[in-house]
Amino acid sequence: MSKIILTGDRPTGRLHLGHYVGSLKRRVELQNSGEFDKIFIMIADAQALTDNADNPEKVRQNIIEVALDYLSAGLDPEKSDIFIQSQIPQLTELTFYYMNLVTVSRLQRNPTVKNEILMRNFEASIPVGFFTYPISQASDITAFKATTVPVGEDQEPMIEQAREIVRKFNSVYGDTLVEPNILLPDNKACLRLPGTDGKAKMSKSLGNCIYLSDTEAEVKRKVMSMYTDPEHIRVEDPGKIEGNCVFIYLDAFSTKEDFEEFLPDYANLDELKEHYKRGGLGDVKVKKFLIRVLNRQLEPIRQKRHMYEKDIPGVYDILQKGTKAAYEVAQQTLEEVKAAMKINYFDDKELIKIQSEKYKSID
Ligand code: ATP
Ligand code: MG
């Protein structure tokens, strides 16, 4: 069986460090591993509209931002098809058929949707499109027969729901769709990177992000005001590591080389953590180290972004080509789905023949 990746992001803002460690970095590694037959990367504008219906301009403006972030982080249009969701109507059509295979109570139980509804203060006014976006996500995944979906932990319930839809579809209509597997980050700190304010998730909607395109000065400012251990007041106080953003970010980003080059007094992160816990290590010193660690990873991404920013029409060409390739694959799957559901009347010679014979015999 082919190995196929599908994953993506909502164009609701520039991409941040959570996106990077949760999924984007992994995608680039998988892309360059050469182990996959096809890689589809989707800019989920239709999904973004489910909670931004009154602000289409925001979504429209952010498509290029996400595309620039992708290319500058190392997605290569020669190896990955980057496409725009709304330009592939087959995805909407699949969603409509899958809706019949999912109950309202099953959607209501989806913990990520529950949480996002709370976060957005929808209360009773939940847009139907938003409520059903896990079904549309199942369409995105299955349209490309994706086997592998590299995403952050918040997406686990979505992939589970997609797997259920595949099983249900295949049992009702015959083997047609492929069950996807989630691919979570190996590093625990990357499963759900917290925001700079210490909140559970770095998220565009919460305004607690460090963006891939932030300048060195912005990274510095954000790290210096980052949430640490509120009880670690004087340098000599013992400090807490749990829930301390600075250490979580170091878990997610720091490498052996960073210690050798920027902090040679410590062999590794464990030693630094031990010192902090004992007391005698100030936040400022650790923060300064984190700034260097982050900037070392972000600098090449920034450089590449500046290069692509000079050729915006070229970036749209990349998106158009990727969208065309994705369209063809989605069309093929939709035809298979409709044949399995027997809603392919004009192609079904057998149906026409049987019905003609039925009426002939009446004569
Ligand atoms: P929004 O607030 O608009 O929902 P978001 O910041 O949650 O935006 P998405 O576009 O919903 O971002 O997420 C895209 C991908 O990035 C998903 O795979 C998601 O799991 C991953 N991701 C987003 N935020 C984080 C995070 N803080 N840690 C790890 N992965 C993340
Ligand atoms: Mg999200």
Coordinates of C-alpha atoms and ligand atoms in Angstrom, one line a residue:
M1 CA 0.0 0.0 0.0
S2 CA 1.2 3.5 -0.8
K3 CA 2.4 5.7 2.1
I4 CA 0.6 9.0 1.9
I5 CA 0.7 12.1 4.2
L6 CA -2.1 14.6 4.6
T7 CA -2.0 17.4 7.1
G8 CA -2.5 21.2 7.2
D9 CA -3.2 24.4 9.1
R10 CA -5.9 26.9 9.3
P11 CA -5.0 30.3 7.6
T12 CA -6.0 32.3 10.6
G13 CA -2.6 33.8 11.2
R14 CA 1.1 33.2 10.7
L15 CA 2.5 29.9 12.0
H16 CA 4.0 29.7 15.4
L17 CA 6.4 27.6 17.4
G18 CA 3.5 25.2 18.4
H19 CA 2.8 24.5 14.8
Y20 CA 6.4 24.0 14.1
V21 CA 7.2 21.4 16.8
G22 CA 3.7 19.9 16.7
S23 CA 3.7 19.1 13.0
L24 CA 5.6 21.3 10.5
K25 CA 9.1 20.3 11.5
R26 CA 8.1 16.6 11.3
R27 CA 6.5 17.1 7.9
V28 CA 9.7 18.5 6.5
E29 CA 11.7 15.6 8.0
L30 CA 9.3 13.0 6.6
Q31 CA 9.3 14.8 3.2
N32 CA 13.1 14.6 3.1
S33 CA 13.2 11.0 4.2
G34 CA 11.9 9.9 0.8
E35 CA 9.8 7.3 2.6
F36 CA 6.4 8.6 1.4
D37 CA 4.8 8.2 -2.0
K38 CA 2.8 11.4 -1.8
I39 CA 2.6 14.3 0.6
F40 CA -0.3 16.7 0.6
I41 CA -0.3 19.8 2.7
M42 CA -3.5 21.7 3.0
I43 CA -4.2 25.3 3.8
A44 CA -7.6 24.8 5.5
D45 CA -9.4 28.0 4.5
A46 CA -12.9 26.4 4.4
Q47 CA -12.3 25.1 7.9
A48 CA -11.1 28.5 9.0
L49 CA -14.3 30.0 7.8
T50 CA -16.4 27.8 10.1
D51 CA -15.5 30.1 12.9
N52 CA -14.6 33.2 10.9
A53 CA -17.6 33.4 8.6
D54 CA -17.9 37.2 9.2
N55 CA -14.2 37.8 8.5
P56 CA -13.3 36.2 5.1
E57 CA -10.7 38.9 4.6
K58 CA -8.6 37.6 7.5
V59 CA -8.7 34.1 6.0
R60 CA -7.8 35.4 2.5
Q61 CA -4.9 37.4 3.7
N62 CA -3.4 34.6 5.8
I63 CA -3.2 32.1 2.9
I64 CA 0.0 33.6 1.7
E65 CA 1.3 33.9 5.2
V66 CA 0.9 30.2 5.9
A67 CA 2.3 29.4 2.4
L68 CA 5.4 31.6 3.1
D69 CA 5.9 29.9 6.5
Y70 CA 5.6 26.5 4.9
L71 CA 8.2 27.2 2.2
S72 CA 10.6 28.9 4.6
A73 CA 10.4 26.0 7.1
G74 CA 11.5 23.7 4.3
L75 CA 8.4 22.3 2.6
D76 CA 9.5 21.7 -1.0
P77 CA 6.9 22.0 -3.8
E78 CA 8.9 19.5 -5.8
K79 CA 8.2 16.9 -3.1
S80 CA 5.0 18.0 -1.5
D81 CA 1.7 19.3 -3.0
I82 CA 0.6 22.4 -1.1
F83 CA -3.0 23.2 -1.8
I84 CA -6.0 25.4 -0.8
Q85 CA -8.9 23.4 0.6
S86 CA -11.8 25.5 -0.7
Q87 CA -10.6 25.1 -4.3
I88 CA -11.4 21.3 -4.1
P89 CA -15.2 21.0 -4.1
Q90 CA -14.9 17.2 -3.9
L91 CA -14.0 17.7 -0.2
T92 CA -17.3 19.4 0.5
E93 CA -19.2 16.7 -1.4
L94 CA -17.5 13.9 0.6
T95 CA -18.4 15.7 3.8
F96 CA -22.1 15.8 2.8
Y97 CA -22.1 12.0 2.4
Y98 CA -20.1 11.3 5.5
M99 CA -22.5 13.4 7.6
N100 CA -25.0 10.5 7.3
L101 CA -22.5 8.2 9.1
V102 CA -22.0 10.3 12.2
T103 CA -24.5 11.1 15.0
V104 CA -24.9 14.5 16.7
S105 CA -24.1 12.9 20.1
R106 CA -20.8 11.5 18.7
L107 CA -19.8 15.0 17.6
Q108 CA -20.9 16.5 21.0
R109 CA -18.5 14.0 22.7
N110 CA -15.5 15.2 20.7
P111 CA -13.3 16.8 23.5
T112 CA -11.4 19.1 21.2
V113 CA -14.6 20.5 19.7
K114 CA -16.0 20.9 23.2
N115 CA -13.0 22.8 24.3
E116 CA -12.9 25.0 21.3
I117 CA -16.5 25.9 21.6
L118 CA -15.8 27.0 25.2
M119 CA -12.7 29.0 24.1
R120 CA -14.7 30.8 21.4
N121 CA -17.6 31.7 23.7
F122 CA -20.1 30.3 21.2
E123 CA -22.4 29.1 24.0
A124 CA -25.7 28.1 22.3
S125 CA -24.8 29.9 19.0
I126 CA -22.5 27.3 17.5
P127 CA -22.3 27.5 13.8
V128 CA -23.3 24.2 12.3
G129 CA -20.3 24.2 10.1
F130 CA -18.0 24.6 13.1
F131 CA -19.7 21.8 14.9
T132 CA -19.3 19.4 12.0
Y133 CA -15.7 20.3 11.1
P134 CA -14.4 16.9 12.3
I135 CA -16.4 15.4 9.5
S136 CA -15.0 17.8 7.0
Q137 CA -11.5 16.9 8.3
A138 CA -12.3 13.2 7.7
S139 CA -13.1 14.1 4.1
D140 CA -9.8 16.0 3.8
I141 CA -7.8 13.0 5.1
T142 CA -9.7 10.3 3.2
A143 CA -9.9 12.1 -0.1
F144 CA -6.2 11.6 -0.4
K145 CA -6.2 8.1 1.1
A146 CA -3.8 9.4 3.7
T147 CA -2.1 6.7 5.8
T148 CA -0.3 9.1 8.0
V149 CA -1.4 12.4 9.6
P150 CA 1.4 14.2 11.5
V151 CA -0.3 16.6 13.9
G152 CA -0.2 17.9 17.5
E153 CA -2.1 16.1 20.3
D154 CA -5.2 18.3 20.1
Q155 CA -5.9 16.5 16.8
E156 CA -6.2 13.0 18.3
P157 CA -10.0 13.1 18.6
M158 CA -10.2 14.3 15.0
I159 CA -8.2 11.4 13.7
E160 CA -10.1 8.9 15.8
Q161 CA -13.4 10.3 14.3
A162 CA -12.0 10.0 10.8
R163 CA -11.1 6.4 11.5
E164 CA -14.6 5.7 12.7
I165 CA -16.0 7.2 9.5
V166 CA -13.8 5.1 7.4
R167 CA -14.8 1.9 9.2
K168 CA -18.4 2.8 9.0
F169 CA -18.2 3.7 5.3
N170 CA -16.3 0.5 4.4
S171 CA -18.7 -1.7 6.3
V172 CA -21.8 -0.2 4.8
Y173 CA -20.6 0.4 1.2
G174 CA -17.7 -2.0 0.8
D175 CA -13.9 -1.5 1.1
T176 CA -13.2 1.9 -0.4
L177 CA -11.5 4.3 2.1
V178 CA -8.2 4.0 4.0
E179 CA -7.9 4.3 7.8
P180 CA -5.4 7.0 8.7
N181 CA -2.8 6.8 11.5
I182 CA -2.0 9.8 13.6
L183 CA 1.7 10.6 14.0
L184 CA 2.4 12.6 17.2
P185 CA 5.7 14.3 18.0
D186 CA 8.2 12.0 19.8
N187 CA 9.2 14.7 22.1
K188 CA 6.6 15.1 25.0
A189 CA 7.1 18.9 25.2
C190 CA 6.0 19.2 21.5
L191 CA 2.7 17.4 21.8
R192 CA 1.0 20.6 23.0
L193 CA 3.5 23.4 23.3
P194 CA 2.2 25.9 25.9
G195 CA 1.8 29.6 25.2
T196 CA 4.3 32.2 26.4
D197 CA 1.7 33.0 29.1
G198 CA 1.8 29.5 30.6
K199 CA -1.6 28.6 29.2
A200 CA -2.0 25.0 28.1
K201 CA -1.6 25.6 24.3
M202 CA 0.2 28.1 22.2
S203 CA -2.6 29.2 19.9
K204 CA -3.3 32.0 17.5
S205 CA -6.7 32.4 19.1
L206 CA -5.1 33.0 22.5
G207 CA -2.5 35.6 21.4
N208 CA 0.3 33.8 23.3
C209 CA 2.5 32.9 20.4
I210 CA 6.1 33.2 19.2
Y211 CA 5.8 33.2 15.4
L212 CA 8.2 31.6 13.0
S213 CA 8.6 35.0 11.3
D214 CA 9.2 37.0 14.5
T215 CA 12.3 39.1 14.4
E216 CA 15.2 38.5 16.8
A217 CA 14.1 41.4 18.9
E218 CA 10.5 40.1 19.1
V219 CA 11.7 36.7 20.2
K220 CA 13.8 38.4 22.9
R221 CA 11.0 40.5 24.1
K222 CA 8.5 37.6 24.3
V223 CA 11.0 35.3 26.0
M224 CA 12.0 37.9 28.6
S225 CA 8.3 38.3 29.6
M226 CA 7.6 34.6 29.6
Y227 CA 5.8 32.8 32.4
T228 CA 8.2 30.9 34.7
D229 CA 7.8 29.9 38.3
P230 CA 6.0 32.7 40.1
E231 CA 7.6 31.6 43.4
H232 CA 11.1 31.8 42.1
I233 CA 11.7 35.4 43.1
R234 CA 15.4 35.7 44.2
V235 CA 18.2 33.9 42.4
E236 CA 19.0 31.8 45.4
D237 CA 15.4 30.5 45.7
P238 CA 14.8 26.9 44.6
G239 CA 12.7 26.9 41.4
K240 CA 10.0 24.6 39.9
I241 CA 10.4 23.0 36.4
E242 CA 6.9 21.7 36.0
G243 CA 4.7 24.1 34.1
N244 CA 7.7 26.5 33.7
C245 CA 7.5 27.6 30.1
V246 CA 11.1 28.4 29.7
F247 CA 12.1 24.8 30.6
I248 CA 9.3 23.3 28.5
Y249 CA 10.6 25.3 25.5
L250 CA 14.2 24.2 26.2
D251 CA 12.8 20.6 26.3
A252 CA 11.3 21.2 22.9
F253 CA 14.1 23.1 21.2
S254 CA 17.5 22.9 22.8
T255 CA 20.2 20.6 21.4
K256 CA 23.6 19.3 22.5
E257 CA 25.3 21.9 20.2
D258 CA 23.3 24.7 21.9
F259 CA 24.9 23.7 25.3
E260 CA 28.4 23.4 23.8
E261 CA 28.2 26.7 22.2
F262 CA 26.0 29.0 24.4
L263 CA 26.2 27.4 27.9
P264 CA 29.3 25.2 28.2
D265 CA 29.2 25.3 32.0
Y266 CA 26.4 22.7 31.8
A267 CA 26.7 19.4 30.1
N268 CA 23.0 19.2 29.2
L269 CA 19.5 20.3 30.1
D270 CA 19.2 17.9 33.0
E271 CA 22.1 19.7 34.7
L272 CA 20.6 23.1 34.1
K273 CA 17.3 21.9 35.5
E274 CA 19.0 20.5 38.6
H275 CA 20.7 23.8 39.3
Y276 CA 17.4 25.7 38.9
K277 CA 15.6 23.3 41.3
R278 CA 18.4 23.6 43.9
G279 CA 18.4 27.4 43.7
G280 CA 21.2 29.8 42.7
L281 CA 20.2 30.0 39.0
G282 CA 18.3 33.1 37.9
D283 CA 15.5 33.2 35.3
V284 CA 17.3 35.8 33.2
K285 CA 20.3 33.5 32.6
V286 CA 18.0 30.7 31.4
K287 CA 15.9 33.0 29.3
K288 CA 19.0 34.5 27.6
F289 CA 20.0 30.9 26.7
L290 CA 16.5 30.1 25.4
I291 CA 16.6 33.3 23.2
R292 CA 19.8 32.1 21.6
V293 CA 18.5 28.6 21.1
L294 CA 15.3 29.8 19.4
N295 CA 17.1 32.4 17.3
R296 CA 19.5 29.8 16.0
Q297 CA 16.6 27.7 14.7
L298 CA 14.5 30.6 13.5
E299 CA 17.3 32.5 11.6
P300 CA 17.4 30.2 8.5
I301 CA 13.6 30.2 8.4
R302 CA 13.5 34.0 8.5
Q303 CA 16.2 34.3 5.8
K304 CA 14.3 31.9 3.5
R305 CA 11.0 33.8 4.1
H306 CA 12.6 37.1 3.0
M307 CA 13.6 35.4 -0.2
Y308 CA 10.1 34.1 -0.9
E309 CA 8.5 37.4 0.1
K310 CA 10.2 38.9 -2.9
D311 CA 8.3 36.6 -5.3
I312 CA 4.6 36.5 -4.2
P313 CA 3.3 35.6 -7.7
G314 CA 5.7 32.6 -7.6
V315 CA 4.3 31.4 -4.3
Y316 CA 0.7 31.6 -5.8
D317 CA 1.9 29.6 -8.7
I318 CA 3.2 26.9 -6.3
L319 CA -0.2 26.9 -4.6
Q320 CA -2.1 26.6 -7.9
K321 CA 0.1 23.7 -9.1
G322 CA -0.4 21.9 -5.8
T323 CA -4.1 22.5 -5.9
K324 CA -4.4 21.1 -9.4
A325 CA -2.6 17.9 -8.4
A326 CA -4.7 17.6 -5.2
Y327 CA -7.9 18.2 -7.2
E328 CA -7.2 15.2 -9.5
V329 CA -6.6 12.8 -6.6
A330 CA -9.7 14.0 -4.7
Q331 CA -11.8 13.6 -7.9
Q332 CA -10.6 10.0 -8.3
T333 CA -11.6 9.2 -4.7
L334 CA -14.9 10.9 -5.0
E335 CA -15.7 8.7 -8.1
E336 CA -14.8 5.6 -6.1
V337 CA -17.0 6.7 -3.2
K338 CA -20.0 7.4 -5.4
A339 CA -19.6 4.1 -7.2
A340 CA -19.4 2.3 -3.8
M341 CA -22.6 4.2 -2.7
K342 CA -24.2 3.4 -6.1
I343 CA -24.9 7.0 -6.9
N344 CA -23.0 6.8 -10.2
Y345 CA -26.2 6.4 -12.3
F346 CA -24.9 7.4 -15.6
D347 CA -21.8 5.2 -15.4
D348 CA -23.8 2.2 -14.2
K349 CA -24.5 0.3 -17.4
E350 CA -25.7 -2.7 -15.3
L351 CA -28.4 -0.5 -13.6
I352 CA -29.7 0.8 -17.0
K353 CA -29.7 -2.7 -18.5
I354 CA -31.6 -4.3 -15.6
Q355 CA -34.2 -1.6 -15.5
S356 CA -34.7 -1.7 -19.3
E357 CA -35.3 -5.4 -19.0
K358 CA -37.7 -5.0 -16.2
Y359 CA -39.9 -2.7 -18.3
K360 CA -39.5 -4.8 -21.4
S361 CA -41.0 -7.8 -19.6
I362 CA -44.0 -5.7 -18.7
D363 CA -44.9 -5.1 -22.4
Ligands
ATP1 P1 -6.5 28.3 15.8 O1 -6.4 29.0 17.1 O2 -7.0 29.2 14.6 O3 -7.3 27.0 15.9 P2 -4.1 27.0 16.1 O4 -3.0 27.8 16.6 O5 -4.8 26.0 17.1 O6 -5.1 27.9 15.4 P3 -4.3 25.1 13.9 O7 -4.3 25.6 12.5 O8 -5.7 24.7 14.5 O9 -3.6 26.1 14.9 O10 -3.4 23.8 14.1 C1 -2.6 23.3 13.0 C2 -1.7 22.2 13.4 O11 -0.7 22.6 14.4 C3 -2.3 21.0 14.1 O12 -1.6 19.8 13.7 C4 -2.1 21.2 15.6 O13 -2.1 20.0 16.3 C5 -0.8 21.8 15.6 N1 -0.6 22.7 16.7 C6 -1.2 23.9 16.9 N2 -0.9 24.5 18.1 C7 0.0 23.6 18.7 C8 0.7 23.6 19.9 N3 0.6 24.6 20.8 N4 1.5 22.5 20.2 C9 1.6 21.5 19.3 N5 0.9 21.4 18.1 C10 0.2 22.5 17.8
MG2 MG -6.7 24.9 16.2

